[in-house]
CSV table of C-alpha atoms in Angstrom, one decimal:
chain,number,residue,atom,x,y,z
A,25,MET,CA,0.0,0.0,0.0
A,26,SER,CA,1.4,3.4,-1.0
A,27,PRO,CA,2.4,5.9,1.7
A,28,ALA,CA,-0.5,8.2,0.6
A,29,ALA,CA,-3.2,5.4,0.9
A,30,TRP,CA,-4.8,6.9,3.9
A,31,ALA,CA,-7.9,9.0,4.5
A,32,VAL,CA,-9.1,11.2,7.4
A,33,VAL,CA,-12.7,11.0,8.6
A,34,CYS,CA,-13.3,13.9,11.1
A,35,ASP,CA,-16.3,14.8,13.2
A,36,PHE,CA,-17.3,18.5,13.2
A,37,ASP,CA,-19.0,19.5,16.4
A,38,GLY,CA,-16.6,19.5,19.4
A,39,THR,CA,-13.8,18.1,17.2
A,40,ALA,CA,-13.2,20.5,14.3
A,41,THR,CA,-14.7,23.1,16.6
A,42,VAL,CA,-14.1,24.0,20.2
A,43,GLU,CA,-17.7,24.3,21.1
A,44,ASP,CA,-20.4,21.8,20.1
A,45,LEU,CA,-22.5,24.0,17.8
A,46,ALA,CA,-25.3,21.3,17.6
A,47,ASP,CA,-25.8,21.4,21.4
A,48,ALA,CA,-25.4,25.2,21.5
A,49,LEU,CA,-28.0,25.7,18.8
A,50,SER,CA,-30.5,23.3,20.4
A,51,ILE,CA,-30.1,24.9,23.9
A,52,GLU,CA,-30.5,28.4,22.4
A,53,TRP,CA,-33.9,27.6,20.9
A,54,ILE,CA,-35.5,24.8,22.9
A,55,GLY,CA,-33.8,25.4,26.3
A,56,ARG,CA,-31.3,23.5,28.3
A,57,GLU,CA,-33.8,21.5,30.3
A,58,ARG,CA,-35.5,20.0,27.3
A,59,TRP,CA,-32.1,19.4,25.6
A,60,GLN,CA,-30.8,17.7,28.8
A,61,ARG,CA,-33.9,15.4,29.1
A,62,ALA,CA,-33.3,14.2,25.5
A,63,GLY,CA,-29.6,13.6,26.2
A,64,ASP,CA,-30.4,11.7,29.3
A,65,ALA,CA,-32.9,9.5,27.5
A,66,PHE,CA,-30.3,8.7,24.9
A,67,GLN,CA,-27.7,7.8,27.5
A,68,ALA,CA,-30.2,5.5,29.2
A,69,GLY,CA,-30.9,3.7,25.9
A,70,ALA,CA,-34.4,5.0,25.6
A,71,LEU,CA,-33.7,6.9,22.3
A,72,SER,CA,-31.6,6.0,19.2
A,73,PHE,CA,-29.2,8.6,18.0
A,74,GLU,CA,-31.6,9.5,15.2
A,75,GLN,CA,-34.4,9.9,17.7
A,76,LEU,CA,-32.2,12.1,19.8
A,77,LEU,CA,-31.5,14.4,16.8
A,78,ARG,CA,-35.3,14.7,16.2
A,79,GLU,CA,-35.9,15.5,19.9
A,80,ILE,CA,-33.3,18.3,20.0
A,81,PHE,CA,-33.6,19.8,16.5
A,82,GLU,CA,-37.1,19.4,15.2
A,83,PRO,CA,-38.7,21.8,17.7
A,84,ILE,CA,-36.4,24.6,16.7
A,85,ALA,CA,-38.4,27.5,15.4
A,86,ALA,CA,-35.8,29.5,13.5
A,87,SER,CA,-35.2,30.6,9.9
A,88,ALA,CA,-32.4,29.2,7.8
A,89,GLU,CA,-30.6,32.6,8.0
A,90,GLU,CA,-31.0,32.8,11.8
A,91,ILE,CA,-29.4,29.4,12.1
A,92,ARG,CA,-26.6,30.3,9.7
A,93,ALA,CA,-26.0,33.6,11.6
A,94,PHE,CA,-25.9,31.8,14.9
A,95,ALA,CA,-23.2,29.4,13.5
A,96,ARG,CA,-21.1,32.2,12.1
A,97,ALA,CA,-21.2,34.1,15.4
A,98,ARG,CA,-20.5,31.2,17.7
A,99,VAL,CA,-18.0,29.0,15.8
A,100,ARG,CA,-14.4,28.7,17.0
A,101,PHE,CA,-12.3,26.2,15.1
A,102,ARG,CA,-10.0,23.9,17.0
A,103,SER,CA,-6.4,24.8,16.8
A,104,GLY,CA,-4.6,23.0,14.0
A,105,LEU,CA,-7.6,22.6,11.7
A,106,PRO,CA,-6.2,24.6,8.8
A,107,GLU,CA,-2.9,22.8,9.2
A,108,LEU,CA,-4.6,19.4,9.2
A,109,LEU,CA,-6.6,20.3,6.0
A,110,ALA,CA,-3.5,21.6,4.3
A,111,THR,CA,-1.5,18.5,5.3
A,112,CYS,CA,-4.1,16.2,3.9
A,113,ARG,CA,-4.3,18.2,0.6
A,114,ASP,CA,-0.6,18.3,0.1
A,115,ARG,CA,-0.2,14.6,0.7
A,116,GLY,CA,-3.2,13.5,-1.4
A,117,VAL,CA,-5.0,12.2,1.7
A,118,PRO,CA,-8.8,12.4,1.2
A,119,PHE,CA,-10.6,14.4,4.0
A,120,LEU,CA,-14.2,13.8,5.0
A,121,PHE,CA,-16.1,15.9,7.5
A,122,ALA,CA,-18.6,13.4,8.8
A,123,SER,CA,-21.2,15.1,11.0
A,124,GLY,CA,-24.2,13.8,12.9
A,125,GLY,CA,-25.3,17.5,13.0
A,126,LEU,CA,-27.1,19.6,10.4
A,127,ASP,CA,-25.9,21.0,7.1
A,128,LEU,CA,-27.5,24.4,7.7
A,129,TYR,CA,-25.1,25.5,10.5
A,130,LEU,CA,-22.2,23.4,9.4
A,131,GLN,CA,-21.9,24.9,5.9
A,132,ALA,CA,-22.2,28.4,7.3
A,133,ALA,CA,-19.4,27.8,9.8
A,134,LEU,CA,-17.1,26.2,7.2
A,135,GLU,CA,-17.4,29.3,5.0
A,136,LEU,CA,-15.4,31.2,7.6
A,137,LEU,CA,-12.3,29.0,6.9
A,138,PRO,CA,-9.4,30.6,4.9
A,139,ALA,CA,-9.8,30.6,1.1
A,140,GLY,CA,-8.8,27.3,-0.4
A,141,ALA,CA,-8.9,25.4,3.0
A,142,LEU,CA,-11.8,23.2,1.8
A,143,GLU,CA,-10.2,22.2,-1.6
A,144,GLY,CA,-10.9,18.5,-2.1
A,145,VAL,CA,-12.8,18.2,1.2
A,146,GLU,CA,-16.1,16.3,1.3
A,147,VAL,CA,-18.8,17.1,3.8
A,148,ARG,CA,-21.6,14.7,4.9
A,149,ALA,CA,-24.2,15.9,7.4
A,150,ASN,CA,-27.9,15.4,8.1
A,151,ARG,CA,-30.1,17.9,6.3
A,152,ALA,CA,-32.5,20.4,7.9
A,153,GLU,CA,-35.1,22.7,6.4
A,154,PRO,CA,-37.3,25.2,8.3
A,155,ALA,CA,-40.9,24.3,7.8
A,156,GLY,CA,-43.9,25.9,9.6
A,157,GLY,CA,-42.2,26.8,12.9
A,158,HIS,CA,-40.0,23.8,13.2
A,159,LEU,CA,-37.1,22.0,11.4
A,160,ARG,CA,-37.8,19.1,9.0
A,161,LEU,CA,-34.9,16.7,9.2
A,162,SER,CA,-33.7,14.2,6.6
A,163,PHE,CA,-30.9,11.6,6.8
A,164,PRO,CA,-29.3,11.0,3.4
A,165,TRP,CA,-26.9,8.3,4.6
A,166,ARG,CA,-29.3,6.5,6.9
A,167,ASP,CA,-29.6,3.5,4.6
A,168,ALA,CA,-26.0,3.4,3.3
A,169,PRO,CA,-24.5,-0.1,2.9
A,170,GLY,CA,-23.4,-1.4,6.2
A,171,ALA,CA,-25.1,1.4,8.2
A,172,CYS,CA,-26.1,0.5,11.8
A,173,GLY,CA,-29.7,1.7,11.4
A,174,ARG,CA,-29.6,3.7,14.6
A,175,CYS,CA,-27.4,6.8,13.9
A,176,GLY,CA,-29.2,8.5,11.1
A,177,SER,CA,-25.9,8.9,9.4
A,178,CYS,CA,-23.6,6.0,10.4
A,179,LYS,CA,-19.9,7.0,10.4
A,180,GLY,CA,-18.9,3.4,10.7
A,181,ALA,CA,-20.4,2.8,7.3
A,182,MET,CA,-18.6,5.8,5.9
A,183,VAL,CA,-15.3,4.5,7.2
A,184,ARG,CA,-15.9,1.1,5.7
A,185,GLU,CA,-16.9,2.7,2.4
A,186,ILE,CA,-13.5,4.4,2.3
A,187,GLN,CA,-11.7,1.3,3.3
A,188,GLY,CA,-13.4,-0.5,0.5
A,189,ARG,CA,-11.6,1.8,-1.9
A,190,GLY,CA,-8.3,0.5,-0.5
A,191,ARG,CA,-7.5,3.2,2.0
A,192,ARG,CA,-6.8,3.0,5.7
A,193,VAL,CA,-8.6,5.5,7.9
A,194,ILE,CA,-7.6,7.9,10.6
A,195,ALA,CA,-10.9,8.8,12.5
A,196,VAL,CA,-11.2,11.8,14.7
A,197,GLY,CA,-14.1,12.4,17.1
A,198,ASP,CA,-15.4,13.4,20.4
A,199,GLY,CA,-19.1,12.4,20.8
A,200,ASN,CA,-21.9,9.9,20.7
A,201,ALA,CA,-22.2,9.9,16.9
A,202,ASP,CA,-18.6,8.8,16.6
A,203,ARG,CA,-19.0,5.5,18.3
A,204,CYS,CA,-19.7,3.5,15.2
A,205,MET,CA,-16.5,4.5,13.5
A,206,ALA,CA,-14.4,4.1,16.7
A,207,GLY,CA,-13.9,0.4,16.4
A,208,VAL,CA,-13.6,0.3,12.6
A,209,ALA,CA,-10.9,2.9,11.7
A,210,GLU,CA,-7.2,1.8,11.7
A,211,VAL,CA,-6.3,4.8,13.9
A,212,LEU,CA,-8.7,6.6,16.2
A,213,PHE,CA,-8.2,10.0,17.9
A,214,ALA,CA,-10.7,10.6,20.6
A,215,ARG,CA,-11.6,13.1,23.3
A,216,GLY,CA,-14.6,14.1,25.4
A,217,ARG,CA,-17.6,11.8,25.5
A,218,LEU,CA,-16.1,9.5,22.9
A,219,ALA,CA,-12.9,8.9,25.0
A,220,VAL,CA,-15.0,8.1,28.0
A,221,TRP,CA,-17.0,5.6,26.0
A,222,CYS,CA,-13.8,4.1,24.5
A,223,ASP,CA,-12.3,3.7,28.0
A,224,ARG,CA,-15.5,1.9,29.2
A,225,GLU,CA,-15.7,-0.3,26.1
A,226,GLY,CA,-11.9,-1.1,25.8
A,227,VAL,CA,-11.6,0.6,22.4
A,228,PRO,CA,-8.0,1.8,21.8
A,229,TYR,CA,-7.5,5.4,20.9
A,230,ARG,CA,-5.0,8.3,20.9
A,231,PRO,CA,-6.2,11.3,23.0
A,232,PHE,CA,-5.9,14.8,21.5
A,233,GLU,CA,-6.6,18.4,22.5
A,234,THR,CA,-5.6,20.1,19.2
A,235,LEU,CA,-5.7,19.0,15.6
A,236,HIS,CA,-1.9,19.6,15.3
A,237,GLU,CA,-1.5,16.0,16.8
A,238,VAL,CA,-3.7,14.6,14.0
A,239,ALA,CA,-1.8,16.6,11.3
A,240,ALA,CA,1.5,15.1,12.7
A,241,ALA,CA,0.1,11.6,12.4
A,242,VAL,CA,-1.0,12.2,8.8
A,243,SER,CA,2.5,13.6,8.0
A,244,GLU,CA,4.1,10.5,9.6
A,245,LYS,CA,1.9,8.0,7.7
A,246,ALA,CA,1.7,9.9,4.4
A,247,PRO,CA,5.0,11.8,3.9
A,248,LEU,CA,5.4,14.2,1.0
A,249,THR,CA,6.8,12.4,-2.0
A,250,ARG,CA,9.4,14.1,-4.2
A,251,GLY,CA,9.8,13.7,-7.9
């Protein structure tokens, strides 16, 4: 396998960003108490991840522009993100943002990255459309081959899809939606709720606080080639 035969699958909320924009958006419009109840029900096994998303996002009564403006005002990208994107681009390493969140706020936030930062980057997220005082959600990758059927957009299936094209995968995540890719990727960087889950389940991972650590791993596994 060539040195460049790697790919990166990276979560967005709380991983590429410092703050989890999905949680912040939900709390802003439906209130912390209602958001917390839904999260507790998910942790207790009473809700699937897709059901959790419906609980915390569908009641949001905001326009598309209000959601985009919220994202642009609140987003702070994690240190090292531009370096990681540039490292992948320079080494021919495909980069996928795989988000369990919503395209509406994610795309607005990504527009704030430096010009050219998203060259060659693929983005997969759930879709949201304001409709009559709430959000209508859809899940484009719910039925992807090998999907778990619980996530709405199974990142494990996305990792296996890339592996099926002959690449090894470095996965990077921090939350509940990242569990399915945790045991599938060849290398896992984890923090936050994902790291706690990995410790409990015995899933090996590398801890991280910035994305500089991930960029260094990409450089090590896919060095620049000359000539």
